[in-house]
Structure formats: structure tokens, C-alpha cells
PDB file of C-alpha atoms in Angstrom:
ATOM      1  CA  MET A   1       0.000   0.000   0.000  1.00 47.00           C
ATOM      2  CA  ASN A   2       1.594   3.294  -1.036  1.00 52.00           C
ATOM      3  CA  SER A   3       1.798   6.418   1.084  1.00 50.00           C
ATOM      4  CA  PHE A   4      -1.136   8.148  -0.578  1.00 52.00           C
ATOM      5  CA  CYS A   5      -3.423   5.216   0.209  1.00 57.00           C
ATOM      6  CA  ARG A   6      -2.255   5.280   3.813  1.00 54.00           C
ATOM      7  CA  ILE A   7      -3.096   8.962   4.150  1.00 52.00           C
ATOM      8  CA  LEU A   8      -6.530   8.346   2.621  1.00 54.00           C
ATOM      9  CA  VAL A   9      -7.235   5.532   5.068  1.00 54.00           C
ATOM     10  CA  PHE A  10      -6.170   7.753   7.982  1.00 54.00           C
ATOM     11  CA  ILE A  11      -8.629  10.426   6.919  1.00 55.00           C
ATOM     12  CA  LEU A  12     -11.492   7.975   6.382  1.00 53.00           C
ATOM     13  CA  THR A  13     -10.890   6.269   9.720  1.00 54.00           C
ATOM     14  CA  LEU A  14     -10.793   9.578  11.554  1.00 53.00           C
ATOM     15  CA  ALA A  15     -14.073  10.593   9.947  1.00 55.00           C
ATOM     16  CA  PHE A  16     -15.585   7.240  10.904  1.00 51.00           C
ATOM     17  CA  SER A  17     -14.492   7.555  14.526  1.00 51.00           C
ATOM     18  CA  CYS A  18     -16.130  10.954  14.763  1.00 52.00           C
ATOM     19  CA  SER A  19     -19.391  10.120  13.026  1.00 50.00           C
ATOM     20  CA  ALA A  20     -20.159   6.410  12.796  1.00 49.00           C
ATOM     21  CA  PHE A  21     -21.862   6.288  16.176  1.00 48.00           C
ATOM     22  CA  GLY A  22     -22.941   9.885  16.328  1.00 49.00           C
ATOM     23  CA  ALA A  23     -26.267  11.537  15.957  1.00 45.00           C
ATOM     24  CA  ASP A  24     -26.847  15.058  17.140  1.00 47.00           C
ATOM     25  CA  GLY A  25     -28.737  14.956  20.372  1.00 43.00           C
ATOM     26  CA  ASN A  26     -28.199  14.326  24.066  1.00 49.00           C
ATOM     27  CA  GLY A  27     -25.535  17.019  24.005  1.00 53.00           C
ATOM     28  CA  PHE A  28     -23.465  15.269  21.328  1.00 58.00           C
ATOM     29  CA  SER A  29     -22.544  17.234  18.212  1.00 68.00           C
ATOM     30  CA  ILE A  30     -20.528  15.651  15.434  1.00 75.00           C
ATOM     31  CA  SER A  31     -19.285  19.011  14.172  1.00 76.00           C
ATOM     32  CA  SER A  32     -18.110  20.160  17.595  1.00 81.00           C
ATOM     33  CA  GLU A  33     -16.429  16.803  18.241  1.00 80.00           C
ATOM     34  CA  ILE A  34     -14.486  17.100  14.990  1.00 81.00           C
ATOM     35  CA  VAL A  35     -13.430  20.677  15.749  1.00 84.00           C
ATOM     36  CA  GLN A  36     -12.348  19.801  19.276  1.00 87.00           C
ATOM     37  CA  GLY A  37     -10.516  16.715  18.042  1.00 83.00           C
ATOM     38  CA  VAL A  38      -8.577  18.693  15.446  1.00 87.00           C
ATOM     39  CA  GLN A  39      -7.693  21.313  18.070  1.00 91.00           C
ATOM     40  CA  ARG A  40      -6.425  18.637  20.443  1.00 93.00           C
ATOM     41  CA  LEU A  41      -4.380  16.993  17.700  1.00 92.00           C
ATOM     42  CA  GLY A  42      -2.803  20.349  16.870  1.00 93.00           C
ATOM     43  CA  ASP A  43      -1.822  20.969  20.498  1.00 95.00           C
ATOM     44  CA  GLU A  44      -0.594  17.403  20.943  1.00 95.00           C
ATOM     45  CA  GLY A  45       1.384  17.556  17.715  1.00 94.00           C
ATOM     46  CA  LYS A  46       3.265  20.594  19.001  1.00 95.00           C
ATOM     47  CA  LEU A  47       3.941  18.805  22.291  1.00 93.00           C
ATOM     48  CA  ALA A  48       5.203  15.720  20.437  1.00 94.00           C
ATOM     49  CA  VAL A  49       7.800  17.912  18.733  1.00 93.00           C
ATOM     50  CA  THR A  50       8.865  19.909  21.807  1.00 92.00           C
ATOM     51  CA  THR A  51       8.643  17.215  24.516  1.00 89.00           C
ATOM     52  CA  PRO A  52      11.840  15.372  23.431  1.00 89.00           C
ATOM     53  CA  LEU A  53      13.672  18.647  24.125  1.00 86.00           C
ATOM     54  CA  ASP A  54      12.187  18.969  27.631  1.00 83.00           C
ATOM     55  CA  PHE A  55      15.039  17.801  29.848  1.00 80.00           C
ATOM     56  CA  GLU A  56      13.532  19.329  32.976  1.00 75.00           C
ATOM     57  CA  GLY A  57      10.418  17.179  32.629  1.00 67.00           C
ATOM     58  CA  GLY A  58      12.478  14.031  32.193  1.00 65.00           C
ATOM     59  CA  LEU A  59      11.268  12.977  28.767  1.00 73.00           C
ATOM     60  CA  GLY A  60      14.175  14.745  27.099  1.00 81.00           C
ATOM     61  CA  TRP A  61      16.585  12.258  28.623  1.00 85.00           C
ATOM     62  CA  GLY A  62      14.230   9.487  27.574  1.00 88.00           C
ATOM     63  CA  ALA A  63      14.497  10.726  23.987  1.00 89.00           C
ATOM     64  CA  VAL A  64      18.298  10.699  24.235  1.00 92.00           C
ATOM     65  CA  ALA A  65      18.174   7.130  25.562  1.00 94.00           C
ATOM     66  CA  ALA A  66      15.831   6.116  22.731  1.00 95.00           C
ATOM     67  CA  LEU A  67      18.159   7.581  20.101  1.00 95.00           C
ATOM     68  CA  GLY A  68      21.081   5.838  21.743  1.00 97.00           C
ATOM     69  CA  ALA A  69      19.223   2.519  21.715  1.00 97.00           C
ATOM     70  CA  THR A  70      18.323   3.049  18.054  1.00 97.00           C
ATOM     71  CA  GLY A  71      21.961   3.739  17.204  1.00 97.00           C
ATOM     72  CA  LEU A  72      23.109   0.646  19.088  1.00 97.00           C
ATOM     73  CA  ALA A  73      20.501  -1.483  17.320  1.00 98.00           C
ATOM     74  CA  TYR A  74      21.706  -0.054  14.003  1.00 98.00           C
ATOM     75  CA  VAL A  75      25.194  -1.401  14.684  1.00 98.00           C
ATOM     76  CA  TYR A  76      23.802  -4.921  15.127  1.00 98.00           C
ATOM     77  CA  ASP A  77      21.027  -4.752  12.493  1.00 98.00           C
ATOM     78  CA  THR A  78      22.634  -7.270  10.161  1.00 97.00           C
ATOM     79  CA  ASN A  79      23.536  -9.690  12.951  1.00 97.00           C
ATOM     80  CA  VAL A  80      19.996  -9.660  14.343  1.00 97.00           C
ATOM     81  CA  ARG A  81      18.509 -10.201  10.872  1.00 97.00           C
ATOM     82  CA  ASP A  82      20.835 -13.114  10.121  1.00 96.00           C
ATOM     83  CA  ARG A  83      20.219 -14.861  13.449  1.00 96.00           C
ATOM     84  CA  LEU A  84      16.444 -14.634  13.129  1.00 95.00           C
ATOM     85  CA  GLN A  85      16.444 -15.936   9.575  1.00 92.00           C
ATOM     86  CA  THR A  86      18.365 -19.038  10.666  1.00 93.00           C
ATOM     87  CA  ALA A  87      16.023 -19.737  13.593  1.00 90.00           C
ATOM     88  CA  ARG A  88      12.782 -20.196  11.711  1.00 91.00           C
ATOM     89  CA  SER A  89      10.089 -22.761  12.487  1.00 95.00           C
ATOM     90  CA  ASP A  90       6.490 -23.442  11.474  1.00 95.00           C
ATOM     91  CA  ARG A  91       5.254 -22.473  14.931  1.00 95.00           C
ATOM     92  CA  LEU A  92       7.103 -19.169  14.903  1.00 95.00           C
ATOM     93  CA  ASP A  93       5.927 -18.521  11.336  1.00 96.00           C
ATOM     94  CA  LYS A  94       2.286 -18.792  12.439  1.00 97.00           C
ATOM     95  CA  ALA A  95       2.855 -16.714  15.568  1.00 97.00           C
ATOM     96  CA  ALA A  96       4.593 -13.970  13.576  1.00 97.00           C
ATOM     97  CA  ASP A  97       1.758 -13.932  11.036  1.00 97.00           C
ATOM     98  CA  ALA A  98      -0.715 -13.424  13.878  1.00 97.00           C
ATOM     99  CA  GLY A  99       1.467 -10.728  15.431  1.00 97.00           C
ATOM    100  CA  SER A 100       1.742  -8.842  12.173  1.00 95.00           C
ATOM    101  CA  LEU A 101      -2.023  -9.021  11.669  1.00 96.00           C
ATOM    102  CA  VAL A 102      -2.844  -7.816  15.181  1.00 96.00           C
ATOM    103  CA  GLY A 103      -0.269  -5.046  14.808  1.00 96.00           C
ATOM    104  CA  ASN A 104      -1.905  -3.563  11.706  1.00 96.00           C
ATOM    105  CA  PRO A 105      -2.150   0.217  12.313  1.00 94.00           C
ATOM    106  CA  PHE A 106      -5.503   0.429  10.539  1.00 92.00           C
ATOM    107  CA  LEU A 107      -6.935  -2.240  12.826  1.00 95.00           C
ATOM    108  CA  HIS A 108      -5.780  -0.176  15.805  1.00 96.00           C
ATOM    109  CA  LEU A 109      -7.546   2.896  14.458  1.00 92.00           C
ATOM    110  CA  GLY A 110     -10.706   0.806  14.104  1.00 93.00           C
ATOM    111  CA  VAL A 111     -10.413  -0.337  17.730  1.00 95.00           C
ATOM    112  CA  ALA A 112     -10.084   3.289  18.842  1.00 94.00           C
ATOM    113  CA  ALA A 113     -13.182   4.184  16.817  1.00 92.00           C
ATOM    114  CA  VAL A 114     -15.184   1.368  18.422  1.00 93.00           C
ATOM    115  CA  VAL A 115     -14.127   2.357  21.946  1.00 95.00           C
ATOM    116  CA  TYR A 116     -14.959   5.994  21.229  1.00 93.00           C
ATOM    117  CA  GLY A 117     -18.329   5.146  19.711  1.00 91.00           C
ATOM    118  CA  SER A 118     -19.183   2.751  22.526  1.00 94.00           C
ATOM    119  CA  GLY A 119     -18.507   5.526  25.021  1.00 93.00           C
ATOM    120  CA  ILE A 120     -20.973   7.760  23.194  1.00 91.00           C
ATOM    121  CA  VAL A 121     -23.662   5.071  22.952  1.00 91.00           C
ATOM    122  CA  ALA A 122     -23.257   4.088  26.621  1.00 94.00           C
ATOM    123  CA  ASP A 123     -22.980   7.748  27.672  1.00 92.00           C
ATOM    124  CA  SER A 124     -19.661   6.940  29.335  1.00 95.00           C
ATOM    125  CA  PRO A 125     -17.249   9.913  29.440  1.00 94.00           C
ATOM    126  CA  ARG A 126     -14.473   7.566  30.575  1.00 95.00           C
ATOM    127  CA  TYR A 127     -14.621   5.293  27.528  1.00 95.00           C
ATOM    128  CA  LYS A 128     -15.286   8.188  25.188  1.00 94.00           C
ATOM    129  CA  GLU A 129     -12.104   9.888  26.366  1.00 96.00           C
ATOM    130  CA  LEU A 130     -10.215   6.584  26.221  1.00 97.00           C
ATOM    131  CA  GLY A 131     -11.242   6.248  22.574  1.00 96.00           C
ATOM    132  CA  GLU A 132     -10.148   9.828  21.951  1.00 95.00           C
ATOM    133  CA  MET A 133      -6.742   9.217  23.518  1.00 97.00           C
ATOM    134  CA  MET A 134      -6.276   5.982  21.578  1.00 97.00           C
ATOM    135  CA  GLY A 135      -7.199   7.604  18.277  1.00 95.00           C
ATOM    136  CA  GLU A 136      -5.126  10.734  18.834  1.00 96.00           C
ATOM    137  CA  SER A 137      -2.007   8.833  19.903  1.00 97.00           C
ATOM    138  CA  LEU A 138      -2.359   6.507  16.917  1.00 96.00           C
ATOM    139  CA  ILE A 139      -2.813   9.316  14.428  1.00 94.00           C
ATOM    140  CA  LEU A 140       0.243  11.142  15.807  1.00 96.00           C
ATOM    141  CA  ALA A 141       2.382   7.993  15.809  1.00 97.00           C
ATOM    142  CA  ASP A 142       1.271   6.882  12.346  1.00 95.00           C
ATOM    143  CA  ALA A 143       1.723  10.348  10.866  1.00 94.00           C
ATOM    144  CA  ALA A 144       5.207  10.726  12.379  1.00 96.00           C
ATOM    145  CA  THR A 145       6.351   7.329  11.132  1.00 97.00           C
ATOM    146  CA  LEU A 146       4.858   7.929   7.691  1.00 94.00           C
ATOM    147  CA  VAL A 147       6.809  11.179   7.312  1.00 95.00           C
ATOM    148  CA  LEU A 148      10.044   9.589   8.549  1.00 97.00           C
ATOM    149  CA  LYS A 149       9.566   6.534   6.319  1.00 97.00           C
ATOM    150  CA  GLU A 150       9.470   8.615   3.165  1.00 95.00           C
ATOM    151  CA  ALA A 151      12.099  11.074   4.350  1.00 97.00           C
ATOM    152  CA  THR A 152      14.655   8.319   5.034  1.00 97.00           C
ATOM    153  CA  GLY A 153      13.686   5.878   2.270  1.00 97.00           C
ATOM    154  CA  ARG A 154      15.436   2.973   3.943  1.00 98.00           C
ATOM    155  CA  ALA A 155      15.393  -0.366   2.130  1.00 97.00           C
ATOM    156  CA  ARG A 156      13.600  -3.196   3.911  1.00 97.00           C
ATOM    157  CA  PRO A 157      15.693  -6.275   4.706  1.00 97.00           C
ATOM    158  CA  LEU A 158      13.608  -8.429   2.363  1.00 95.00           C
ATOM    159  CA  THR A 159      14.938  -6.457  -0.618  1.00 95.00           C
ATOM    160  CA  GLY A 160      18.325  -8.096  -0.091  1.00 92.00           C
ATOM    161  CA  SER A 161      19.956  -4.688   0.283  1.00 89.00           C
ATOM    162  CA  GLY A 162      22.201  -3.837   3.197  1.00 94.00           C
ATOM    163  CA  LYS A 163      21.173  -1.840   6.214  1.00 96.00           C
ATOM    164  CA  ASP A 164      22.884   1.259   4.796  1.00 97.00           C
ATOM    165  CA  ASN A 165      20.737   1.508   1.665  1.00 97.00           C
ATOM    166  CA  PHE A 166      18.765   4.782   1.898  1.00 97.00           C
ATOM    167  CA  ARG A 167      16.851   6.488  -0.906  1.00 96.00           C
ATOM    168  CA  PRO A 168      15.225   9.568   0.660  1.00 96.00           C
ATOM    169  CA  PHE A 169      11.906  10.714  -0.820  1.00 95.00           C
ATOM    170  CA  SER A 170      12.009   8.069  -3.524  1.00 92.00           C
ATOM    171  CA  PHE A 171       8.446   6.925  -2.618  1.00 91.00           C
ATOM    172  CA  ARG A 172       9.321   3.427  -3.770  1.00 90.00           C
ATOM    173  CA  SER A 173       7.801   0.196  -2.547  1.00 85.00           C
ATOM    174  CA  ASN A 174       9.925  -1.546   0.103  1.00 93.00           C
ATOM    175  CA  TYR A 175      11.996   1.592   0.640  1.00 96.00           C
ATOM    176  CA  ASP A 176      10.057   2.755   3.682  1.00 96.00           C
ATOM    177  CA  SER A 177      11.535   0.625   6.449  1.00 97.00           C
ATOM    178  CA  LEU A 178      12.550   3.230   9.042  1.00 97.00           C
ATOM    179  CA  PRO A 179      10.720   3.371  11.440  1.00 98.00           C
ATOM    180  CA  SER A 180       8.278   0.480  11.896  1.00 98.00           C
ATOM    181  CA  MET A 181       4.693   1.762  11.804  1.00 97.00           C
ATOM    182  CA  HIS A 182       3.283  -1.505  13.182  1.00 97.00           C
ATOM    183  CA  THR A 183       5.538  -1.129  16.213  1.00 98.00           C
ATOM    184  CA  ALA A 184       4.881   2.592  16.701  1.00 98.00           C
ATOM    185  CA  SER A 185       1.127   2.082  16.519  1.00 97.00           C
ATOM    186  CA  SER A 186       1.264  -0.853  18.949  1.00 98.00           C
ATOM    187  CA  PHE A 187       3.344   1.015  21.521  1.00 98.00           C
ATOM    188  CA  ALA A 188       1.111   4.100  21.244  1.00 98.00           C
ATOM    189  CA  LEU A 189      -1.868   1.926  22.179  1.00 98.00           C
ATOM    190  CA  ALA A 190       0.089   0.184  24.929  1.00 98.00           C
ATOM    191  CA  SER A 191       1.135   3.529  26.400  1.00 98.00           C
ATOM    192  CA  VAL A 192      -2.441   4.816  26.539  1.00 98.00           C
ATOM    193  CA  VAL A 193      -3.801   1.575  28.001  1.00 97.00           C
ATOM    194  CA  SER A 194      -1.026   1.478  30.597  1.00 97.00           C
ATOM    195  CA  ALA A 195      -1.651   5.086  31.648  1.00 97.00           C
ATOM    196  CA  THR A 196      -5.388   4.535  32.099  1.00 96.00           C
ATOM    197  CA  THR A 197      -5.403   1.319  34.126  1.00 96.00           C
ATOM    198  CA  ASP A 198      -4.328   0.355  37.637  1.00 95.00           C
ATOM    199  CA  SER A 199      -3.909  -3.288  36.669  1.00 96.00           C
ATOM    200  CA  VAL A 200      -0.282  -4.408  36.511  1.00 97.00           C
ATOM    201  CA  LEU A 201      -1.362  -7.461  34.520  1.00 97.00           C
ATOM    202  CA  THR A 202      -3.081  -5.289  31.905  1.00 97.00           C
ATOM    203  CA  ARG A 203       0.001  -3.113  31.570  1.00 97.00           C
ATOM    204  CA  PHE A 204       2.231  -6.146  31.203  1.00 97.00           C
ATOM    205  CA  ALA A 205      -0.096  -7.646  28.580  1.00 98.00           C
ATOM    206  CA  ALA A 206      -0.273  -4.378  26.598  1.00 98.00           C
ATOM    207  CA  TYR A 207       3.483  -3.901  26.399  1.00 98.00           C
ATOM    208  CA  GLY A 208       4.092  -7.620  25.944  1.00 98.00           C
ATOM    209  CA  ALA A 209       1.793  -7.640  22.914  1.00 98.00           C
ATOM    210  CA  ALA A 210       3.448  -4.520  21.479  1.00 98.00           C
ATOM    211  CA  THR A 211       6.897  -6.062  21.947  1.00 98.00           C
ATOM    212  CA  PHE A 212       5.860  -9.286  20.235  1.00 98.00           C
ATOM    213  CA  ILE A 213       4.438  -7.324  17.307  1.00 98.00           C
ATOM    214  CA  GLY A 214       7.820  -5.629  16.931  1.00 98.00           C
ATOM    215  CA  PHE A 215       9.500  -9.030  17.038  1.00 98.00           C
ATOM    216  CA  SER A 216       7.128 -10.360  14.370  1.00 98.00           C
ATOM    217  CA  ARG A 217       8.224  -7.595  11.997  1.00 97.00           C
ATOM    218  CA  LEU A 218      11.856  -8.588  12.542  1.00 97.00           C
ATOM    219  CA  TYR A 219      11.111 -12.282  12.162  1.00 97.00           C
ATOM    220  CA  GLN A 220       9.242 -11.722   8.890  1.00 97.00           C
ATOM    221  CA  ASN A 221      12.230  -9.781   7.555  1.00 96.00           C
ATOM    222  CA  LYS A 222      10.065  -6.674   7.090  1.00 96.00           C
ATOM    223  CA  HIS A 223      12.171  -4.431   9.323  1.00 98.00           C
ATOM    224  CA  TRP A 224      15.614  -3.963  10.803  1.00 98.00           C
ATOM    225  CA  ALA A 225      16.061  -3.953  14.575  1.00 98.00           C
ATOM    226  CA  SER A 226      16.713  -0.204  14.611  1.00 98.00           C
ATOM    227  CA  ASP A 227      13.417   0.347  12.735  1.00 98.00           C
ATOM    228  CA  VAL A 228      11.567  -1.430  15.523  1.00 98.00           C
ATOM    229  CA  VAL A 229      13.396   0.338  18.363  1.00 98.00           C
ATOM    230  CA  LEU A 230      12.720   3.773  16.871  1.00 98.00           C
ATOM    231  CA  GLY A 231       9.095   2.842  16.172  1.00 98.00           C
ATOM    232  CA  ALA A 232       8.615   1.787  19.802  1.00 98.00           C
ATOM    233  CA  ALA A 233      10.104   5.081  21.012  1.00 97.00           C
ATOM    234  CA  ILE A 234       7.822   7.124  18.752  1.00 97.00           C
ATOM    235  CA  GLY A 235       4.740   5.206  19.859  1.00 98.00           C
ATOM    236  CA  GLU A 236       5.609   5.588  23.540  1.00 97.00           C
ATOM    237  CA  LEU A 237       6.258   9.304  23.095  1.00 96.00           C
ATOM    238  CA  CYS A 238       2.927   9.885  21.348  1.00 97.00           C
ATOM    239  CA  GLY A 239       1.032   7.874  23.955  1.00 97.00           C
ATOM    240  CA  ARG A 240       2.570   9.801  26.829  1.00 95.00           C
ATOM    241  CA  VAL A 241       2.031  13.172  25.172  1.00 96.00           C
ATOM    242  CA  VAL A 242      -1.655  12.464  24.592  1.00 97.00           C
ATOM    243  CA  THR A 243      -2.389  11.047  28.058  1.00 97.00           C
ATOM    244  CA  ARG A 244      -0.563  13.917  29.770  1.00 95.00           C
ATOM    245  CA  TYR A 245      -2.410  16.443  27.652  1.00 96.00           C
ATOM    246  CA  HIS A 246      -5.791  14.944  28.563  1.00 96.00           C
ATOM    247  CA  ALA A 247      -4.788  14.759  32.236  1.00 94.00           C
ATOM    248  CA  SER A 248      -3.851  18.445  32.232  1.00 90.00           C
ATOM    249  CA  ARG A 249      -7.199  19.351  30.669  1.00 84.00           C
ATOM    250  CA  SER A 250      -9.131  17.338  33.245  1.00 70.00           C
ATOM    251  CA  ARG A 251      -7.470  19.376  36.007  1.00 58.00           C
ATOM    252  CA  SER A 252      -8.319  22.676  34.401  1.00 48.00           C
ATOM    253  CA  VAL A 253     -10.161  25.541  36.098  1.00 43.00           C
ATOM    254  CA  SER A 254     -13.057  27.244  34.319  1.00 44.00           C
ATOM    255  CA  VAL A 255     -15.352  30.183  35.008  1.00 43.00           C
ATOM    256  CA  ILE A 256     -19.132  29.670  34.710  1.00 45.00           C
ATOM    257  CA  PRO A 257     -22.073  32.033  35.254  1.00 50.00           C
ATOM    258  CA  LEU A 258     -24.014  31.491  38.474  1.00 49.00           C
ATOM    259  CA  VAL A 259     -27.588  32.673  39.026  1.00 48.00           C
ATOM    260  CA  SER A 260     -29.296  32.447  42.421  1.00 50.00           C
ATOM    261  CA  GLY A 261     -32.635  34.147  43.058  1.00 51.00           C
ATOM    262  CA  ASP A 262     -32.324  37.803  42.133  1.00 54.00           C
ATOM    263  CA  SER A 263     -28.517  37.791  42.055  1.00 51.00           C
ATOM    264  CA  ALA A 264     -26.007  36.729  39.480  1.00 48.00           C
ATOM    265  CA  GLY A 265     -22.273  36.175  39.528  1.00 50.00           C
ATOM    266  CA  LEU A 266     -19.389  34.039  38.381  1.00 46.00           C
ATOM    267  CA  ALA A 267     -18.070  30.833  39.895  1.00 46.00           C
ATOM    268  CA  LEU A 268     -14.715  29.093  39.549  1.00 44.00           C
ATOM    269  CA  VAL A 269     -15.054  25.394  38.788  1.00 42.00           C
ATOM    270  CA  ALA A 270     -11.986  23.181  39.051  1.00 43.00           C
ATOM    271  CA  ARG A 271     -11.782  19.657  37.624  1.00 45.00           C
ATOM    272  CA  PHE A 272      -9.357  17.179  39.135  1.00 42.00           C
TER     273      PHE A 272
END
């Protein structure tokens, strides 16, 4: 699937998540949801760019560590590829096929749409916001990886080319290896799920699944190890940016009009 088809699917999925379950009424407005969603994505996109430079907040050092891990993986890319290709088995083949299927970024966007729509139908602000966070983190992660894929133009291992074969902005099939979108999408979901649950088991399962999806891309010779490491870092970054942004909004203070009898005034309302 070429880049233009990917962008088209992103747009269609976003439109579906905003409207498939919606009908104006009960305080729900499709148009306002779309406007608010676009505004949030804009704010979160800016944060995704600036957060890796925020060393006071801690994530800046995390970005440095992620780049270091990507560089280290790059050194051993060929060794990792060769070892995995000599350790194949029917059982691992089937498991990797399943991992690659479950890690499909478009499937993840569909899951986010279902969670979001279910929250609207059930009148559950919690699940509605969870769907929003899933969708926003996925869109940010997928968009970032899509841009980097075409900008770097790295050859996939299955082409038989070496790890150093880059053709920037060539827009050619199988020259879009860096970073792994399956991995980025999976870790974005895992990050959001982990941030919104108190269950250690759920967190372990979310990150375990994301890690296995990354492994499946290596095993199928679709990506280099450094592609997967960078994809995981991008997904984690986008997930954290989105969940922190929503948390900051939920603790916001607003001013509302207050009318009591013959008097009127303003009241401060804080949400925590």
C-alpha cells in the first residue's frame, strides 16, 4: 500500500471515529467533536515535537536514551537479521503472522473508533475519552512514522539490500523501512492503556503484545532492529504526550455564570 493510500485511510478512519456512532442529540454534536478533536491533535502535535527537548520534565533524557538505543541497534542490524532468519520454524511462522495481523495500524484505528463510539452510545465519558486518547495517539504515531519513512527511504531487509541503503523521498515500494509503523502504533496503544489502568497485569499484557508485534516484523524480515526500536520510542512518546495532555485538561479551572434568586455572579469550577 503506497503512502497516498495510507493517508486516505487515515482520513477515512478519523471521519468514521467521529461520526459512525454519532447523531446530534443528548448534548453530542458531530461538528463540535471534529473541531475539538482537530484542536487537540494540533496541540498534541506541538507537544510531540517539543517534549523530546524537555530535559527538565524528564522525557528529554528518555528521547536521548531512545536515540542511543536506536543507534546501538543499528550497529547490530545485520547480525539480528541473520540470526532470526536461521532460527525459523512453522510455529514461529504462524505466531509472527498473527502478530503482524494484530499489529496492523488500521486495525488499531478501528479499535479506537469502536471504543470511542461505545462511550458515546453508553454515555460513558471515561470510555469516550479513552477512545479519543487511543485515536489521537495513533494518528500522531502513524503520521510521524509515515513522514520519517518517506524522508529516510530505507530499504527493507527483504529487498536483499544492506542496512545502509537509503533512498530519501524516492516513494518506492519496500523503501520505507525506518521506522516500523506496526511497532509505533502498537506502543502508542500500549502507552495509553497502561496510563489509564491500575492493573499491573493489563500493563504487562499491553506492552508484551506490542513487543511481540515488533518481534514479528523482525522475524518476517520486514524491518531492521533499529526500525523497531525507533518505532517503539515514537509510539511511547505519542502515547505519553496524549495522556498527559488529557490529564492536564481534566485538572483545568473554568469560570461559569451562576444565578441564584435575584442575584447573578461568576463561579470558579476546578476539575481534578
